[in-house]
XYZ file of C-alpha atoms in Angstrom:
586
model
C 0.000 0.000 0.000
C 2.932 2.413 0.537
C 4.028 1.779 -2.566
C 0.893 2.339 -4.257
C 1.072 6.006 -2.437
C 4.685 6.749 -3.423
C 3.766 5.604 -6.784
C 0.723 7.741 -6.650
C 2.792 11.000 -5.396
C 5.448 10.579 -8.238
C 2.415 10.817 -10.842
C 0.971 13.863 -9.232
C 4.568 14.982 -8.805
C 5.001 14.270 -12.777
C 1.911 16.032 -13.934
C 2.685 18.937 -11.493
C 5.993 19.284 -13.256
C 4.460 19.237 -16.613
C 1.571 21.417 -16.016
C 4.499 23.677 -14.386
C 6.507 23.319 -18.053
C 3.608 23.777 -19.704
C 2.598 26.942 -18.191
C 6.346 28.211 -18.879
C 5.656 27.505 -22.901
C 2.907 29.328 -22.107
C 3.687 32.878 -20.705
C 0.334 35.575 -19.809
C 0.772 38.516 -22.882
C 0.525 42.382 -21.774
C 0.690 44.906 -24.611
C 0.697 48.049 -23.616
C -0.525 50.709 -26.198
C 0.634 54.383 -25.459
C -1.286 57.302 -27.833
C 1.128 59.328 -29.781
C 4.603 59.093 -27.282
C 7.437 60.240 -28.810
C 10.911 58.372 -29.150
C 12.499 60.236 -26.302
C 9.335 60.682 -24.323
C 9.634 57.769 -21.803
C 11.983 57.911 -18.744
C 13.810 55.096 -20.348
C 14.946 57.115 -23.162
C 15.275 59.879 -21.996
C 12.505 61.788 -21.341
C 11.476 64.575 -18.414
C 8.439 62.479 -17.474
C 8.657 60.491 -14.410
C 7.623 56.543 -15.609
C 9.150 54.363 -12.738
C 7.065 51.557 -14.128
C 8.095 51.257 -17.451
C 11.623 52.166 -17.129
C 11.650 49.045 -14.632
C 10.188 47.116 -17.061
C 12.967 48.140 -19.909
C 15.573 47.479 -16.981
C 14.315 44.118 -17.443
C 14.049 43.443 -20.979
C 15.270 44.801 -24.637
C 14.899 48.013 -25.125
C 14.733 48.519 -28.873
C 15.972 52.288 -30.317
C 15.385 51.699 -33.857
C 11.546 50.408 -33.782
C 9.376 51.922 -36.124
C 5.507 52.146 -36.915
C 2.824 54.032 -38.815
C 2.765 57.627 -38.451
C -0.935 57.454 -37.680
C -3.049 55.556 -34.726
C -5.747 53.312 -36.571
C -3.090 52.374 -39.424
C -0.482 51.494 -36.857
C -2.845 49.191 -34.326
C -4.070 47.028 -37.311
C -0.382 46.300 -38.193
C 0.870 45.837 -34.486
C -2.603 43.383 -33.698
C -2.248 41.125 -37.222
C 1.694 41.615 -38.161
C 0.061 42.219 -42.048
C 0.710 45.493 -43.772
C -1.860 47.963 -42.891
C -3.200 48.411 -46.744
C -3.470 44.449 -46.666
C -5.259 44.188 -43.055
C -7.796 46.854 -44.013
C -6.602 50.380 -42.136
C -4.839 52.050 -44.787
C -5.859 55.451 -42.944
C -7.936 57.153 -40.980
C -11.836 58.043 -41.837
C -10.784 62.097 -40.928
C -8.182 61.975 -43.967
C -9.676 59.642 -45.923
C -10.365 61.032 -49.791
C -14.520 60.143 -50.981
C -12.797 58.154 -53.762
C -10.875 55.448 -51.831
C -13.609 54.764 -49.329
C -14.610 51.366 -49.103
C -11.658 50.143 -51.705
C -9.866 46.966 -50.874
C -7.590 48.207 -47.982
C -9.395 51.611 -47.232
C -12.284 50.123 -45.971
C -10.745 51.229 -42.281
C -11.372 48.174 -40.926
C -10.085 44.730 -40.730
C -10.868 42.256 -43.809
C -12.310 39.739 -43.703
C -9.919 36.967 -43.118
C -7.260 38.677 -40.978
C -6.403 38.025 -37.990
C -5.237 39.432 -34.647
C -2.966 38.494 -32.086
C -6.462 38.061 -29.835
C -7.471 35.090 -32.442
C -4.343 33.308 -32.542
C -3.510 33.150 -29.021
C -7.240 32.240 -27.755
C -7.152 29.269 -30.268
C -4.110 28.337 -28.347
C -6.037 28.532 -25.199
C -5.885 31.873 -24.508
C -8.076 34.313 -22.271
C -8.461 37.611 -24.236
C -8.966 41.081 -22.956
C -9.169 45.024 -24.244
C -9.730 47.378 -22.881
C -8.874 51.586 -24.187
C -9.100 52.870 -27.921
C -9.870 50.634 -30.679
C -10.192 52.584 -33.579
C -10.364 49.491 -35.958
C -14.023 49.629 -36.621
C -17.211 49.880 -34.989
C -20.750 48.226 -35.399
C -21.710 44.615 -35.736
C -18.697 42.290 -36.924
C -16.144 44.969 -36.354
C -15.818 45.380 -32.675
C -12.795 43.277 -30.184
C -15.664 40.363 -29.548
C -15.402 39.755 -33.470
C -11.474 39.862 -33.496
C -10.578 37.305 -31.073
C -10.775 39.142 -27.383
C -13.444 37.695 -24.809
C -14.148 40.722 -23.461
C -13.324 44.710 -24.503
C -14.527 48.158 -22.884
C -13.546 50.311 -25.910
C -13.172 53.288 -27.164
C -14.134 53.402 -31.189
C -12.561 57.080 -32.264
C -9.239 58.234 -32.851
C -9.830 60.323 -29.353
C -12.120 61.693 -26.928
C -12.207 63.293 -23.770
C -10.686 61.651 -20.692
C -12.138 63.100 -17.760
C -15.931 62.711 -19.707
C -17.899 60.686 -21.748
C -17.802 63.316 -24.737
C -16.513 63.699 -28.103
C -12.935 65.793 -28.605
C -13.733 67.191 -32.194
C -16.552 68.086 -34.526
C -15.434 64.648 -36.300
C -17.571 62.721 -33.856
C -21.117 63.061 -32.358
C -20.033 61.318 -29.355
C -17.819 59.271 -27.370
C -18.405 55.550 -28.971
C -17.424 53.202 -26.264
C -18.442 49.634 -26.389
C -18.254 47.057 -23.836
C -18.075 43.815 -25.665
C -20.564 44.275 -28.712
C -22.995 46.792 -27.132
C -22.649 50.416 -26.718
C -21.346 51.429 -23.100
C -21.274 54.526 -20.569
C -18.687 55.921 -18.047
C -18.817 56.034 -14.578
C -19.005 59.839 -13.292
C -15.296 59.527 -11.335
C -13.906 57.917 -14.499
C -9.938 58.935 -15.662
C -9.190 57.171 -18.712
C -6.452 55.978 -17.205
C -7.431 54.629 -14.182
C -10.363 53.106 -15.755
C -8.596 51.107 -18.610
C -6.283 49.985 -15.982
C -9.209 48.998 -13.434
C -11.397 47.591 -16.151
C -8.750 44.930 -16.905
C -8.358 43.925 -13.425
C -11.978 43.518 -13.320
C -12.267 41.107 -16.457
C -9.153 39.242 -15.202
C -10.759 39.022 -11.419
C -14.326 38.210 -12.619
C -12.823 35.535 -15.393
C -13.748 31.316 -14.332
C -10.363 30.035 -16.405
C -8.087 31.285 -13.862
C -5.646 28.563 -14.816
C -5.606 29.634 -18.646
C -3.013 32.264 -19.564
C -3.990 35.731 -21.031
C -3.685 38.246 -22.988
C -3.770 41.798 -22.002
C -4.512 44.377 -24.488
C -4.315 47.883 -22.615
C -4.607 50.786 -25.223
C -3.920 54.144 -23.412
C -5.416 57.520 -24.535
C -2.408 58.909 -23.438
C -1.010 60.945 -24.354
C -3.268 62.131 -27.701
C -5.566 65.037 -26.907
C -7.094 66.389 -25.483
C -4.202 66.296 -22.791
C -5.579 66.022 -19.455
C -4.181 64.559 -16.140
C -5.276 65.355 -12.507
C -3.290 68.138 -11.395
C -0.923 66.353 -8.940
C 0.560 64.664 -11.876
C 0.571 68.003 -13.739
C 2.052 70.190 -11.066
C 5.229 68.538 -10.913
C 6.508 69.587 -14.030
C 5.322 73.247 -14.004
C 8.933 74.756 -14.322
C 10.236 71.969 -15.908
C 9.060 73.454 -19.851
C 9.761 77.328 -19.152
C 12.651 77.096 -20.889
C 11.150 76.949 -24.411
C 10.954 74.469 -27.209
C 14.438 75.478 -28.656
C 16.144 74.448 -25.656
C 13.700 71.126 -24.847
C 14.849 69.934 -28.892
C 18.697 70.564 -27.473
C 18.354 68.797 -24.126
C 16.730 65.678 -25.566
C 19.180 65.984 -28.874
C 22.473 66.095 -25.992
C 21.017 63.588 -23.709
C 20.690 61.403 -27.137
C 24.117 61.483 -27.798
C 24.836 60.609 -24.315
C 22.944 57.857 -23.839
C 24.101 56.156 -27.529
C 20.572 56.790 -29.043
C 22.260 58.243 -31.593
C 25.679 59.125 -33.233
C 27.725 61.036 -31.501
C 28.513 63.093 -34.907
C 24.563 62.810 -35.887
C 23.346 66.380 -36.763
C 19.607 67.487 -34.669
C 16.689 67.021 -36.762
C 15.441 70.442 -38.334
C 12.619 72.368 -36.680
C 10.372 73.857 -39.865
C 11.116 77.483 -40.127
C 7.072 78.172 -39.921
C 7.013 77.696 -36.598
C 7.368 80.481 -33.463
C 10.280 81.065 -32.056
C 9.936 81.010 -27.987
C 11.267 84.045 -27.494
C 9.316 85.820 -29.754
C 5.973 85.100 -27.316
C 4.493 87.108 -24.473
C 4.846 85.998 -20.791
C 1.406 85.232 -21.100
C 1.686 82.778 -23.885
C 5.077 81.055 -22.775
C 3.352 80.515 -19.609
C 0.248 78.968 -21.358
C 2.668 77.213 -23.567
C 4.487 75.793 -20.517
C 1.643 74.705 -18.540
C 0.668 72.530 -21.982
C 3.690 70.175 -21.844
C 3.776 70.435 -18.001
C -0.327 68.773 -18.778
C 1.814 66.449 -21.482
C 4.186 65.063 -19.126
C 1.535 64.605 -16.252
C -0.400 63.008 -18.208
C 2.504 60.600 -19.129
C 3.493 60.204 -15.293
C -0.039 59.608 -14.327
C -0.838 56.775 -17.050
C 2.436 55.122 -16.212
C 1.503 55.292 -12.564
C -1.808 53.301 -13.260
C -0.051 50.754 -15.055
C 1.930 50.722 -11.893
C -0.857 49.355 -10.502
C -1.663 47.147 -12.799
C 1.770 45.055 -12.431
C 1.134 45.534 -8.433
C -2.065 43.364 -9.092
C -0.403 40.971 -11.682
C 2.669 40.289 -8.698
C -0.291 39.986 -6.310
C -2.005 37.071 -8.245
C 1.549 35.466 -9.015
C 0.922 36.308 -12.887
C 4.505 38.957 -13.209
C 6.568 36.417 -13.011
C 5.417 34.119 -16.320
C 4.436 37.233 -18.286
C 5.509 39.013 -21.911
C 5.232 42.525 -21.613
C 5.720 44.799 -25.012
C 5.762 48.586 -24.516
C 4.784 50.819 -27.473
C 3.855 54.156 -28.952
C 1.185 54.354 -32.335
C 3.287 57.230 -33.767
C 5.182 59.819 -32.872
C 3.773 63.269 -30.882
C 0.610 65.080 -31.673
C 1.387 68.554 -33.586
C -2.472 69.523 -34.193
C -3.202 73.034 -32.635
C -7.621 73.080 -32.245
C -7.119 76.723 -31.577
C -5.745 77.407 -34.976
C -8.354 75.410 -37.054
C -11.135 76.638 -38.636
C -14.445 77.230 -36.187
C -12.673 74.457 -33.522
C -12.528 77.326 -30.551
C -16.274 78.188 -31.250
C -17.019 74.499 -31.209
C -14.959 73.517 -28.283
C -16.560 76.246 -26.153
C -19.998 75.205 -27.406
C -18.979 71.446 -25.719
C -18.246 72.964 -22.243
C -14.736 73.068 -23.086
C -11.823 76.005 -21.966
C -8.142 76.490 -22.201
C -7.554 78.372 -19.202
C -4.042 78.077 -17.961
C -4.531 77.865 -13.989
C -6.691 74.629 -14.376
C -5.481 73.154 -17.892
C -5.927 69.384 -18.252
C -8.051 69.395 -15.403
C -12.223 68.175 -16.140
C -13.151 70.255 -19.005
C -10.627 71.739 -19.862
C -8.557 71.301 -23.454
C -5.345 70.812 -23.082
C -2.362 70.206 -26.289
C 1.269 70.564 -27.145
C 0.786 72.132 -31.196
C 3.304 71.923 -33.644
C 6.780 73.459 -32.127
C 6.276 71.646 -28.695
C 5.602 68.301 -30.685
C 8.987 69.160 -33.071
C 10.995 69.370 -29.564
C 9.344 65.896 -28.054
C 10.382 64.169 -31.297
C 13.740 65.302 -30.903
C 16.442 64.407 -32.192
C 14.011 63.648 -35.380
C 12.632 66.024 -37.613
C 8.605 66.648 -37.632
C 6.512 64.245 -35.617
C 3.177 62.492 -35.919
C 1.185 62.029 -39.628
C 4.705 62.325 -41.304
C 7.152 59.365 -42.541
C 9.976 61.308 -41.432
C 11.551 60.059 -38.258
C 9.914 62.394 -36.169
C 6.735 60.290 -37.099
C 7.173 57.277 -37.079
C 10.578 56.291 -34.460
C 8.760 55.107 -31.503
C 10.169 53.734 -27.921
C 10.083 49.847 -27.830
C 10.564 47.079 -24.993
C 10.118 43.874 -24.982
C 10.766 41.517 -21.566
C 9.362 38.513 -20.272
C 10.383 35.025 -18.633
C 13.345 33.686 -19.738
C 13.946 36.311 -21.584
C 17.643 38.484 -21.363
C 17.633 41.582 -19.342
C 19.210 45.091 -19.267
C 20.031 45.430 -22.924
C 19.322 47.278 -26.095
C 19.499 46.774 -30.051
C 20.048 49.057 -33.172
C 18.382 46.447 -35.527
C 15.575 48.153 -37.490
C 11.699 46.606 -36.575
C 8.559 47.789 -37.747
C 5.437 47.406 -36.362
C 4.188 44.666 -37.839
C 7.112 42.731 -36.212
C 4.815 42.655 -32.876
C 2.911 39.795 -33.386
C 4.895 37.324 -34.839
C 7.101 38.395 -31.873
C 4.058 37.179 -29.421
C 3.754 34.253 -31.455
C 7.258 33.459 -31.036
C 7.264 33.885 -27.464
C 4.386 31.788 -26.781
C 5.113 28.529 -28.963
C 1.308 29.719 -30.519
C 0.348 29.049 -34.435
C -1.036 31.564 -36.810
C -4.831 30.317 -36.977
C -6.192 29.446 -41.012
C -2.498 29.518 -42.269
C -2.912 33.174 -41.842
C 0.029 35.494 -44.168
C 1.998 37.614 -42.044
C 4.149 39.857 -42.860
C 6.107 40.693 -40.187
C 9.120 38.824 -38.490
C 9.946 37.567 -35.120
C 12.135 40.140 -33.214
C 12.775 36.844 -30.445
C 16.368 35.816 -32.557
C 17.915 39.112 -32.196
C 16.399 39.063 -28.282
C 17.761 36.156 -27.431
C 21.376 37.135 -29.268
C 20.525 34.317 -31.859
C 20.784 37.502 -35.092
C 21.457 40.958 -34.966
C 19.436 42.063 -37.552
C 15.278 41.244 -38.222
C 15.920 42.709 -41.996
C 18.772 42.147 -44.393
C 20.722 44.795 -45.311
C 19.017 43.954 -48.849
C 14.962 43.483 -47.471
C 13.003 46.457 -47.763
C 10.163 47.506 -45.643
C 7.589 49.945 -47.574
C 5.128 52.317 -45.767
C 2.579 54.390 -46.623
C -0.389 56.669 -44.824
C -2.359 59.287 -46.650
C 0.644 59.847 -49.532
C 3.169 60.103 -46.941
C 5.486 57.339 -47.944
C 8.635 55.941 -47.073
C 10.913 52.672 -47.441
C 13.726 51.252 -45.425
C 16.153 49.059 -46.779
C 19.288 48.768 -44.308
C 20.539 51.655 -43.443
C 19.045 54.017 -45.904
C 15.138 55.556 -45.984
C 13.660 57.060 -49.173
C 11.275 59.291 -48.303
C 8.272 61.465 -49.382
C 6.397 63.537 -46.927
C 3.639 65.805 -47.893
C 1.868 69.505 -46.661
C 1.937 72.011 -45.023
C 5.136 70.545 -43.037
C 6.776 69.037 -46.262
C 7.180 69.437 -49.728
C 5.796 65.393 -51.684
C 9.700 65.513 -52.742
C 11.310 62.021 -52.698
C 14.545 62.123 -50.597
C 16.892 59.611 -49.317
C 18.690 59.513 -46.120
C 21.280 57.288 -43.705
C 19.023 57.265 -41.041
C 21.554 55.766 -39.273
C 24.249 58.479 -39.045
C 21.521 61.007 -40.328
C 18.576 60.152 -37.983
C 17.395 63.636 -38.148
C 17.136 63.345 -42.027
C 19.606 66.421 -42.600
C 21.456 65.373 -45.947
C 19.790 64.225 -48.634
C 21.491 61.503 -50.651
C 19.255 61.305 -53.425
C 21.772 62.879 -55.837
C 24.959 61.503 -54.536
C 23.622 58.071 -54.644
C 21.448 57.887 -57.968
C 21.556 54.206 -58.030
C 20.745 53.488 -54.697
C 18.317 56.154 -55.107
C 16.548 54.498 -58.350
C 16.837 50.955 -56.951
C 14.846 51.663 -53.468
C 12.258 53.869 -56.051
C 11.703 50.266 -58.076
C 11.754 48.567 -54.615
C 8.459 51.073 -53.446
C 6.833 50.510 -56.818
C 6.675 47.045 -55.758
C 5.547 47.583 -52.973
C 2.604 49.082 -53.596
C 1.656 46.889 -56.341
C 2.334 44.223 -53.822
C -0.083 45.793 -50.819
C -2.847 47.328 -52.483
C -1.147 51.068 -52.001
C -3.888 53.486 -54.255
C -3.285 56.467 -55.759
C -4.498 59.715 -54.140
C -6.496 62.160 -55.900
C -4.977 64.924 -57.846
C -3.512 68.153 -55.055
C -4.704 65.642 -52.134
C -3.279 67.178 -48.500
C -4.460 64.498 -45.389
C -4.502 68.443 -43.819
C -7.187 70.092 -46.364
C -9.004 66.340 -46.354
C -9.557 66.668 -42.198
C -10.848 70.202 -42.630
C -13.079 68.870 -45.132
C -13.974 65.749 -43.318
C -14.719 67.508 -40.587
C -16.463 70.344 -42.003
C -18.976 67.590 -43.623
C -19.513 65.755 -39.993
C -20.501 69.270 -38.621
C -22.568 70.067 -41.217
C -24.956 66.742 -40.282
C -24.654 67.185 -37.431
C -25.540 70.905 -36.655
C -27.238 71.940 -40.039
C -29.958 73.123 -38.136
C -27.716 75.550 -36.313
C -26.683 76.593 -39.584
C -29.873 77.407 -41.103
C -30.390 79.245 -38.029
C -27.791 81.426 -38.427
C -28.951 81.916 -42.015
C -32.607 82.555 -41.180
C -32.165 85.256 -38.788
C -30.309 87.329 -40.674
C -32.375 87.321 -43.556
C -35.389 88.014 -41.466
C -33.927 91.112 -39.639
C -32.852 92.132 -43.213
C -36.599 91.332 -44.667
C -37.689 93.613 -41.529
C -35.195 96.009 -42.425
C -36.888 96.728 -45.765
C -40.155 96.389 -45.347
C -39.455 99.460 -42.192
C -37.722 100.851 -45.413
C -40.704 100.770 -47.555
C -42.507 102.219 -44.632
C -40.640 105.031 -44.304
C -40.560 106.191 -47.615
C -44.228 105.800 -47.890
C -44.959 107.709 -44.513
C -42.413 110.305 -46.168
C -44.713 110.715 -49.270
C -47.875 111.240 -47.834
């Protein structure tokens, strides 16, 4: 009978030890989503922002310096979620840039084919839980929501933006917040923080979830830091002083402490700030103060989303999860340059939503905050121009990568793209593309585990393209074309790797490499679907339009309003006209 027992423990023993091994091949997934962060903008790499919780985490993976992705949100999160080419996956662009003549063509529909797949579908046919919960922006309605792309259960956000204090729309664009939970349509609590609430909605699906023994996947999409820019003023208050010293100086700080830190060549010249744009000393008091108190709202809002993710890994150590689980750390593009204040009619309609730009309580509940085009050209320092533009500025994004097993405390130079994400997952979790699925992307697990140094040949080239803004990478050199009002739609090509601030064009020094990498985009885009824009297209002139078309449904009535009165008190005018001439006679 003893022996029986023993024999009985060293099977329970065994399966312990395999379920144990098991569990190891399958690590939990956490992707972390942050809305348009800059290269520099994390503590990590640099940045003023205090993020104690994500710097750990780099501390303890691969921080990657050359990681690239879309210039623009939607575009990027379809490529990071399926590892297939945006134009192939269905989010080409945006629907607020998006030209009346490519709307619903194969790849502009703006949102995922049918057929592709996300990260969400392939890991939950591997046995998977699946959770979202922050901005989708990937399609909304029936068959387009998280539930129909592989997560179990999502409380999201369907719009490039909106506010984060309020359950309210941030531009003309939109009649309203759309948030979903799961497939229905969803409200806020009244003491909701976007923040705070993405993190404690996840920590509600994981709590209230019956397959406790299953591994996850965590899908946390931030609105920070895209505007409106709003954090709770403890957060903001910290960094009050710290941007009175003007963008100038902010683009040299983060250019020096680039250099230091081997983000860049020492000998690598600073990205060009476009000569449109104010100079800081040429501002009142008033405005640099204003100005100020904008990024000081930026970086809180930074510090105060990385402190609820804080919480988030307190709860994962607190369930025993930390320890077996992937964590990749991401921006969608580079920072947000769009001033509201300067576009057409956006002050009259921001004030007509409750909204204010006062500087005492910026970023606090109703209030507007944003950074605008200069502040955004310092944040993606050393790069030149920032979010909506190929150009380095727009698309070089902070990356880390770190997980169980997995080397700590070190960083790589070799070029990913965005797309590289979920093959990467895939990798990491011994887990199958579902349907023999086509992706495009590679595996960034060699070069983490010091088995390559590179992802792409020096000889493989990586095409991109958003609303005419187009680039391609092949090694060490970019060809580029960015468009208005920050750019000129003139192809140029640059070593982004002792140029990464795109200073000296090689286009005519190197006319073969430049033709070759020309033929290599043709392909390309006969390869993915890219379309040709309409004649003088500008993504800028198309939002104004866009937008200008979504008002116009949506307040015609205010419109005619405005046209009716007048032409009564002008109808009264002349008939007290007629009057008067007629009293005059008699």
């Amino acid at each position: 009978m003893a022996r029986l027992w023993h024999f009985a423990l060293c099977l329970v023993g065994m399966w312990a030890s395999f379920s144990y091994a098991h569990a190891q091949e399958q690590p939990n997934v956490v992707i972390v989503l942050v809305d348009d962060v800059g290269f520099m903008d994390f503590g990590a790499f640099g940045g003023e922002a205090k993020t104690p919780t994500i710097d750990s985490l780099a501390a303890s993976g691969t921080m990657f310096t050359r990681a690239h992705t879309s210039p623009l949100c939607a575009p990027s999160r379809a490529m990071l979620l399926t590892g297939i080419d945006s134009h192939r996956a269905g989010v080409s662009s945006i629907p607020e840039v998006l030209p009346p003549s490519l709307a619903d063509k194969p790849g502009y529909g703006l949102s995922l084919e049918p057929g592709v797949r996300t990260i969400a579908t392939h890991l939950r046919a591997a046995g998977y839980r699946t959770f979202m919960t922050g901005k989708w922006h990937l399609g909304s309605g029936p068959g387009e929501l998280p539930v129909d792309h592989g997560f179990d259960r999502s409380f999201a956000l369907d719009a490039s933006g909106a506010d984060n204090w309020d359950d309210k729309a941030y531009m003309p664009y939109y009649d309203d917040a759309p948030w979903y939970e799961d497939g229905d349509e969803a409200s806020l609590p009244e003491d909701f923080y976007s923040s705070e609430f993405i993190v404690d909605k996840m920590i509600n699906y994981l709590d209230i979830d019956e397959r406790e023994s299953a591994p996850f996947l965590a899908y946390l999409a931030f609105q920070a830091i895209h505007i409106p820019v709003q954090a709770p003023r403890e957060f903001t208050e910290q960094y009050v002083e710290t941007y009175s010293v003007g963008w100038e100086q902010l683009r040299q700080d983060r250019y020096q402490r680039a250099k230091a830190m081997g983000l860049i060549p020492e000998d690598a010249a600073l990205g060009p700030m476009h000569p449109s744009l104010d100079r800081w000393d040429d501002l009142s008091p008033k405005e640099q103060a204003f100005r100020a108190k904008s990024m000081a709202v930026n970086a809180g809002m930074l510090a105060a989303m990385d402190h609820h993710l804080g919480r988030f890994i307190d709860y994962l150590r607190g369930t025993g999860a930390f320890e077996n689980t992937v964590f990749v750390i991401t921006s969608d593009n580079g920072p947000e340059y769009n001033d509201p204040l300067t576009a057409t009619g956006m002050g009259t309609w921001l004030r007509l939503n409750g909204y204010n730009w006062d500087t005492e309580t910026l970023g606090e509940r109703g209030s507007y905050g944003f950074i605008g085009p200069a502040w955004a050209s310092a944040a993606a320092s050393p790069s030149a121009r920032f979010k909506f533009y190929q150009s380095e500025g727009g698309t070089r994004v902070p990356l880390i990568v770190t997980g169980p097993g997995l080397p700590a405390d070190q960083r790589s130079d070799a070029f990913t793209y965005v797309t590289d994400i979920t093959p990467t997952l895939l990798d990491l979790t011994n887990a199958k593309p579902v349907d023999g699925v086509e992706i495009t992307g590679r595996s960034l697990a060699p070069v983490i585990r010091g088995a390559a140094d590179m992802v792409y040949g020096p000889d493989e080239p990586v095409g991109m393209e958003m609303a005419g803004h187009a680039a391609l990478v092949r090694g060490r050199y970019k060809l580029l074309r960015d468009g208005a009002p920050y750019s000129d739609n003139v192809w140029r090509l640059y070593d982004i790797v002792a140029d990464p601030g795109e200073t000296n064009d090689l286009a005519a020094s190197m006319p073969g490499l430049f033709v070759s990498m020309m033929s290599d985009y043709e392909a390309y885009t006969e390869e993915f679907g890219v379309l040709p824009l309409p004649e003088g297209y500008s993504a800028a002139k198309q939002l104004v339009i866009n937008g200008f078309q979504q008002s116009l449904k949506k307040y015609w009535w205010m419109l005619l309003a405005l046209l009716f009165v007048p032409l009564v008190a002008f109808g009264a005018a002349v008939r007290f006209f007629i009057r008067y001439l007629r009293a005059g006679r008699a």
